[in-house]
Structure formats: C-alpha cells, structure tokens
CSV table of C-alpha atoms in Angstrom, one decimal:
chain,number,residue,atom,x,y,z
A,1,MET,CA,-0.1,0.1,-0.1
A,2,LYS,CA,2.8,2.5,0.6
A,3,THR,CA,4.3,1.9,-2.7
A,4,ILE,CA,1.1,2.6,-4.5
A,5,SER,CA,0.6,5.8,-2.4
A,6,LYS,CA,4.1,7.2,-3.3
A,7,THR,CA,3.6,6.3,-7.0
A,8,THR,CA,0.1,8.0,-6.7
A,9,THR,CA,1.5,11.2,-5.4
A,10,LYS,CA,4.5,11.2,-7.9
A,11,SER,CA,1.8,10.9,-10.6
A,12,SER,CA,-0.2,13.8,-9.1
A,13,LYS,CA,2.9,16.1,-9.0
A,14,ILE,CA,3.9,15.3,-12.6
A,15,ASN,CA,0.2,15.9,-13.6
A,16,LYS,CA,0.3,19.5,-12.1
A,17,LYS,CA,3.5,20.2,-13.6
A,18,GLN,CA,2.3,19.5,-17.1
A,19,SER,CA,-0.9,21.1,-16.4
A,20,VAL,CA,1.0,24.3,-15.3
A,21,SER,CA,3.2,24.2,-18.5
A,22,LYS,CA,0.1,23.8,-20.8
A,23,ARG,CA,-1.5,26.8,-19.1
A,24,LYS,CA,1.7,28.7,-19.6
A,25,LEU,CA,1.9,27.6,-23.1
A,26,ALA,CA,-1.7,28.5,-23.7
A,27,ALA,CA,-1.1,32.0,-22.3
A,28,ILE,CA,2.0,32.8,-24.5
A,29,GLY,CA,-0.1,31.6,-27.4
A,30,VAL,CA,-3.0,33.9,-26.9
A,31,MET,CA,-0.7,36.9,-26.3
A,32,ALA,CA,1.1,36.2,-29.5
A,33,ILE,CA,-2.3,36.0,-31.4
A,34,VAL,CA,-3.6,39.3,-29.8
A,35,THR,CA,-0.1,41.1,-30.7
A,36,ALA,CA,-0.5,39.9,-34.3
A,37,ILE,CA,-4.2,40.7,-34.6
A,38,THR,CA,-3.3,44.3,-33.3
A,39,VAL,CA,-0.6,44.9,-35.8
A,40,ALA,CA,-2.9,43.5,-38.5
A,41,ASN,CA,-5.5,45.7,-37.7
A,42,SER,CA,-3.2,48.7,-37.9
A,43,LEU,CA,-1.8,47.8,-41.3
A,44,THR,CA,-5.3,47.1,-42.9
A,45,LEU,CA,-7.1,49.9,-41.2
A,46,VAL,CA,-6.9,52.4,-44.1
A,47,TYR,CA,-8.1,49.9,-46.6
A,48,LEU,CA,-10.8,48.7,-44.7
A,49,TYR,CA,-12.0,52.3,-43.9
A,50,TYR,CA,-11.8,53.5,-47.6
A,51,SER,CA,-13.6,50.4,-48.6
A,52,GLY,CA,-16.6,51.1,-46.3
A,53,ARG,CA,-16.0,47.8,-44.5
A,54,ILE,CA,-15.6,49.5,-41.1
A,55,SER,CA,-17.1,52.4,-39.5
A,56,TYR,CA,-15.1,52.8,-36.3
A,57,ASP,CA,-15.0,56.3,-34.7
A,58,ASN,CA,-12.0,58.4,-35.0
A,59,ASP,CA,-10.8,57.7,-31.5
A,60,LYS,CA,-10.8,54.0,-32.1
A,61,ILE,CA,-9.0,54.3,-35.4
A,62,VAL,CA,-6.4,56.6,-34.1
A,63,HIS,CA,-5.6,54.3,-31.0
A,64,LEU,CA,-5.2,51.1,-33.4
A,65,ILE,CA,-2.8,53.3,-35.3
A,66,LEU,CA,-0.6,54.5,-32.4
A,67,ARG,CA,-0.7,51.0,-30.7
A,68,GLY,CA,0.4,49.3,-34.1
A,69,SER,CA,3.5,51.7,-34.1
A,70,GLN,CA,4.3,50.7,-30.4
A,71,LEU,CA,4.1,46.9,-31.1
A,72,THR,CA,6.9,46.9,-33.8
A,73,SER,CA,9.8,48.0,-31.5
A,74,LYS,CA,11.1,47.5,-27.9
A,75,PRO,CA,13.2,49.7,-25.6
A,76,ALA,CA,17.0,49.0,-25.7
A,77,VAL,CA,18.6,47.7,-22.4
A,78,ILE,CA,20.9,50.4,-20.4
A,79,GLU,CA,23.5,49.0,-18.3
A,80,PRO,CA,23.0,50.8,-15.0
A,81,LEU,CA,26.9,51.5,-14.2
A,82,SER,CA,28.3,52.6,-17.7
A,83,GLY,CA,25.1,53.8,-19.1
A,84,LYS,CA,25.9,52.0,-22.3
A,85,VAL,CA,22.9,51.1,-24.4
A,86,TYR,CA,22.7,47.4,-25.5
A,87,LEU,CA,20.6,45.9,-28.2
A,88,PRO,CA,20.9,42.2,-26.8
A,89,ASP,CA,19.0,40.5,-30.1
A,90,ALA,CA,21.5,41.9,-32.3
A,91,LYS,CA,24.5,41.8,-30.1
A,92,LEU,CA,25.3,45.5,-30.6
A,93,VAL,CA,26.1,48.2,-28.3
A,94,LEU,CA,25.9,52.1,-28.2
A,95,PRO,CA,27.4,54.5,-25.8
A,96,PRO,CA,25.3,56.3,-23.2
A,97,ALA,CA,22.6,58.4,-24.7
A,98,SER,CA,22.8,62.1,-24.2
A,99,GLU,CA,19.4,63.9,-23.0
A,100,GLU,CA,18.8,65.4,-26.7
A,101,VAL,CA,19.0,61.7,-28.1
A,102,GLY,CA,16.7,60.4,-25.3
A,103,GLU,CA,15.1,56.7,-24.9
A,104,ILE,CA,16.1,54.4,-27.8
A,105,VAL,CA,14.0,51.5,-29.1
A,106,TYR,CA,14.8,49.3,-31.8
A,107,ARG,CA,13.6,46.3,-33.9
A,108,TYR,CA,15.9,43.4,-34.9
A,109,SER,CA,15.3,41.3,-37.9
A,110,PRO,CA,17.5,38.2,-38.1
A,111,ALA,CA,18.6,36.4,-41.3
A,112,TYR,CA,16.2,33.5,-41.1
A,113,ASP,CA,17.4,31.8,-44.4
A,114,VAL,CA,19.3,32.5,-47.7
A,115,ASN,CA,16.3,34.8,-48.9
A,116,SER,CA,16.3,37.0,-45.7
A,117,LYS,CA,18.9,39.6,-44.4
A,118,GLU,CA,19.6,40.7,-41.0
A,119,GLU,CA,19.0,44.2,-40.4
A,120,ILE,CA,18.0,46.4,-37.4
A,121,ASN,CA,15.9,49.6,-37.0
A,122,ILE,CA,16.8,52.2,-34.3
A,123,ALA,CA,14.5,55.0,-33.3
A,124,ARG,CA,13.9,57.8,-30.8
A,125,THR,CA,11.0,57.3,-28.7
A,126,ILE,CA,10.4,61.4,-28.6
A,127,ASP,CA,10.3,61.3,-32.5
A,128,ILE,CA,7.5,58.5,-32.6
A,129,VAL,CA,5.6,60.2,-29.7
A,130,SER,CA,5.9,63.7,-31.6
A,131,ALA,CA,4.5,62.0,-34.9
A,132,GLY,CA,1.8,60.3,-33.0
A,133,SER,CA,0.7,63.6,-31.4
A,134,LYS,CA,0.4,65.2,-34.7
A,135,ILE,CA,-2.3,62.5,-35.7
A,136,ILE,CA,-4.1,63.0,-32.3
A,137,SER,CA,-4.1,66.9,-32.7
A,138,ALA,CA,-5.1,66.9,-36.4
A,139,PRO,CA,-8.7,67.9,-37.3
A,140,GLU,CA,-11.3,65.5,-36.6
A,141,ASP,CA,-11.6,64.7,-40.3
A,142,ILE,CA,-10.2,61.0,-40.5
A,143,GLU,CA,-8.5,61.7,-43.7
A,144,LYS,CA,-6.5,64.6,-42.0
A,145,LYS,CA,-5.4,62.2,-39.3
A,146,PHE,CA,-4.4,59.5,-41.9
A,147,GLU,CA,-2.1,62.2,-43.6
A,148,GLY,CA,0.0,61.7,-40.5
A,149,VAL,CA,0.5,58.0,-40.8
A,150,PRO,CA,3.6,57.9,-43.1
A,151,GLU,CA,5.6,60.1,-40.7
A,152,LEU,CA,4.7,58.1,-37.9
A,153,GLN,CA,5.7,54.8,-39.8
A,154,ALA,CA,9.1,56.6,-40.7
A,155,CYS,CA,9.8,57.6,-37.1
A,156,SER,CA,8.8,54.3,-36.0
A,157,ARG,CA,11.6,52.7,-38.4
A,158,GLY,CA,14.1,55.5,-37.6
A,159,ILE,CA,17.8,54.6,-38.8
A,160,ARG,CA,17.9,51.3,-40.6
A,161,ILE,CA,21.0,49.2,-40.3
A,162,THR,CA,21.9,46.5,-42.9
A,163,PHE,CA,24.9,44.3,-43.0
A,164,GLU,CA,25.0,44.2,-46.9
A,165,PRO,CA,24.6,47.1,-49.3
A,166,ASP,CA,21.2,47.9,-50.4
A,167,ALA,CA,21.4,48.4,-54.1
A,168,ALA,CA,18.3,50.7,-54.5
A,169,LEU,CA,19.5,53.2,-51.8
A,170,GLU,CA,22.4,55.0,-51.0
A,171,PRO,CA,23.7,55.0,-47.1
A,172,VAL,CA,24.5,58.0,-45.2
A,173,ALA,CA,27.4,56.3,-43.9
A,174,THR,CA,29.3,52.7,-43.2
A,175,LYS,CA,31.1,51.6,-40.4
A,176,LYS,CA,33.2,48.4,-39.9
A,177,LEU,CA,32.4,46.7,-36.5
A,178,THR,CA,34.5,44.7,-34.3
A,179,ASN,CA,32.8,41.4,-35.3
A,180,GLY,CA,33.9,42.0,-38.9
A,181,LYS,CA,30.6,43.2,-40.3
A,182,THR,CA,30.1,46.3,-42.2
A,183,ALA,CA,27.3,48.3,-40.9
A,184,HIS,CA,25.3,50.3,-43.6
A,185,PHE,CA,23.3,53.3,-42.3
A,186,TYR,CA,20.0,54.4,-44.0
A,187,THR,CA,17.7,57.1,-42.9
A,188,GLU,CA,13.9,58.2,-43.3
A,189,VAL,CA,13.0,61.2,-45.5
A,190,LEU,CA,9.9,61.9,-43.5
A,191,CYS,CA,11.8,61.6,-40.1
A,192,ASN,CA,15.4,62.5,-40.5
A,193,ASN,CA,16.8,63.5,-37.2
A,194,PRO,CA,20.6,64.6,-37.4
A,195,GLN,CA,21.1,64.0,-33.6
A,196,LEU,CA,20.1,60.2,-34.1
A,197,ILE,CA,22.1,59.7,-37.2
A,198,THR,CA,25.6,60.9,-35.5
A,199,TYR,CA,24.6,58.9,-32.3
A,200,VAL,CA,23.8,55.5,-34.1
A,201,GLN,CA,27.1,55.7,-36.2
A,202,GLN,CA,28.9,54.9,-32.7
A,203,ILE,CA,27.3,51.4,-32.6
A,204,ASP,CA,29.6,48.5,-32.4
A,205,SER,CA,29.2,44.7,-31.9
A,206,TYR,CA,30.1,42.8,-28.6
C-alpha cells in the first residue's frame, strides 16, 4: 500500500506540472495572437476604412494606429553603471545616450534563411511620440489624421542598419564593426533626425 501511495503522489505532481506548463503555453499563444491581430488591424485599417467595411469612430482608429506603431519595437537595455545602451538580440552596443537623443527603441530582424537579410531599426521614442501627437491633434476629419501615418511609420523605423549594401539606396554612412561586419546606415526622408544619425553611427558589436 505504501508503494502505491508514493507512486500516486509522484503521478499527481507530474500531472500538476504538465497542467501548469500547458496553461503557460496557452497564455503565451494567446498573447502572440493578440499582438499579431493588433498589428494586422493597424496595417489594414486604411484599406478597410476607405472600402467602407468598417465604421469605427475616430478615437478607435487613432488608438489602433498608435498601438500598431508601439508593438513593432522594444526599448534598448541600459547598463546601470556605464550607461551603455545594449541591443541584445543583435549583439550591438551604443554609448550612453545624451538627453538630446533620449530613450532608444529598436527592432531586430535576423536572417532566417538565404532569402532574408539581417537588419535592425533604431529609433527615438520622442520622434515616435511627436509624430503620434500630430495625428491626435489633427482635425477630426479622419482623412486629415491618416495624413500623419507615413511620418509615424517613418519615425517608428528610424535609422535602418543592414550588413549588406542595399543596391536601391545610398547609405548616409558605413562602419566596420568589431565582429568584422560592415554596417550600412539608411535614413528616413519623413523623419530625418541629425542627432540620431550621429549617435547611431557610434554603434559596435560585442
């Protein structure tokens, strides 16, 4: 009887662990779906509105647009003692950001296969907020609000860095990194910030 009791207890613990793991996986799955849906809503919003398939009020539309711009990037990691700004996914580091540069956010796209290329976008939070504020403060005519979307998208992308030259564009600068790669820097016409360009060119690998 004692042996059966111990076996039953162990089985119960295993079942509980499996149940917790399943709940965690389910929660992660739901979060991923919600994020994907929110981004997709923002990207297709203009088409749906003009095709007459949606009739959201302006506040909801603006909320989706702003939310979509926020979900594409994440904050850089600041090392407390040195103040250095790390982009862990890309294994890149920047010197401490000045007050003029402010908070940095980034989006890293690794090379998943031979058809994709590694690249990273670095942007200033203040530029994204400023572009978003223009949309909020635009006249209530929704068409006027949509006019600010291209600038918001450009500021969300910020400075684009590739490690292979883009034949269709001229980089504002190039830099050889410690890891041997050459970084090519590209700017956005609608959100061209000299302070950010100067700062980002100090990037290096670690």
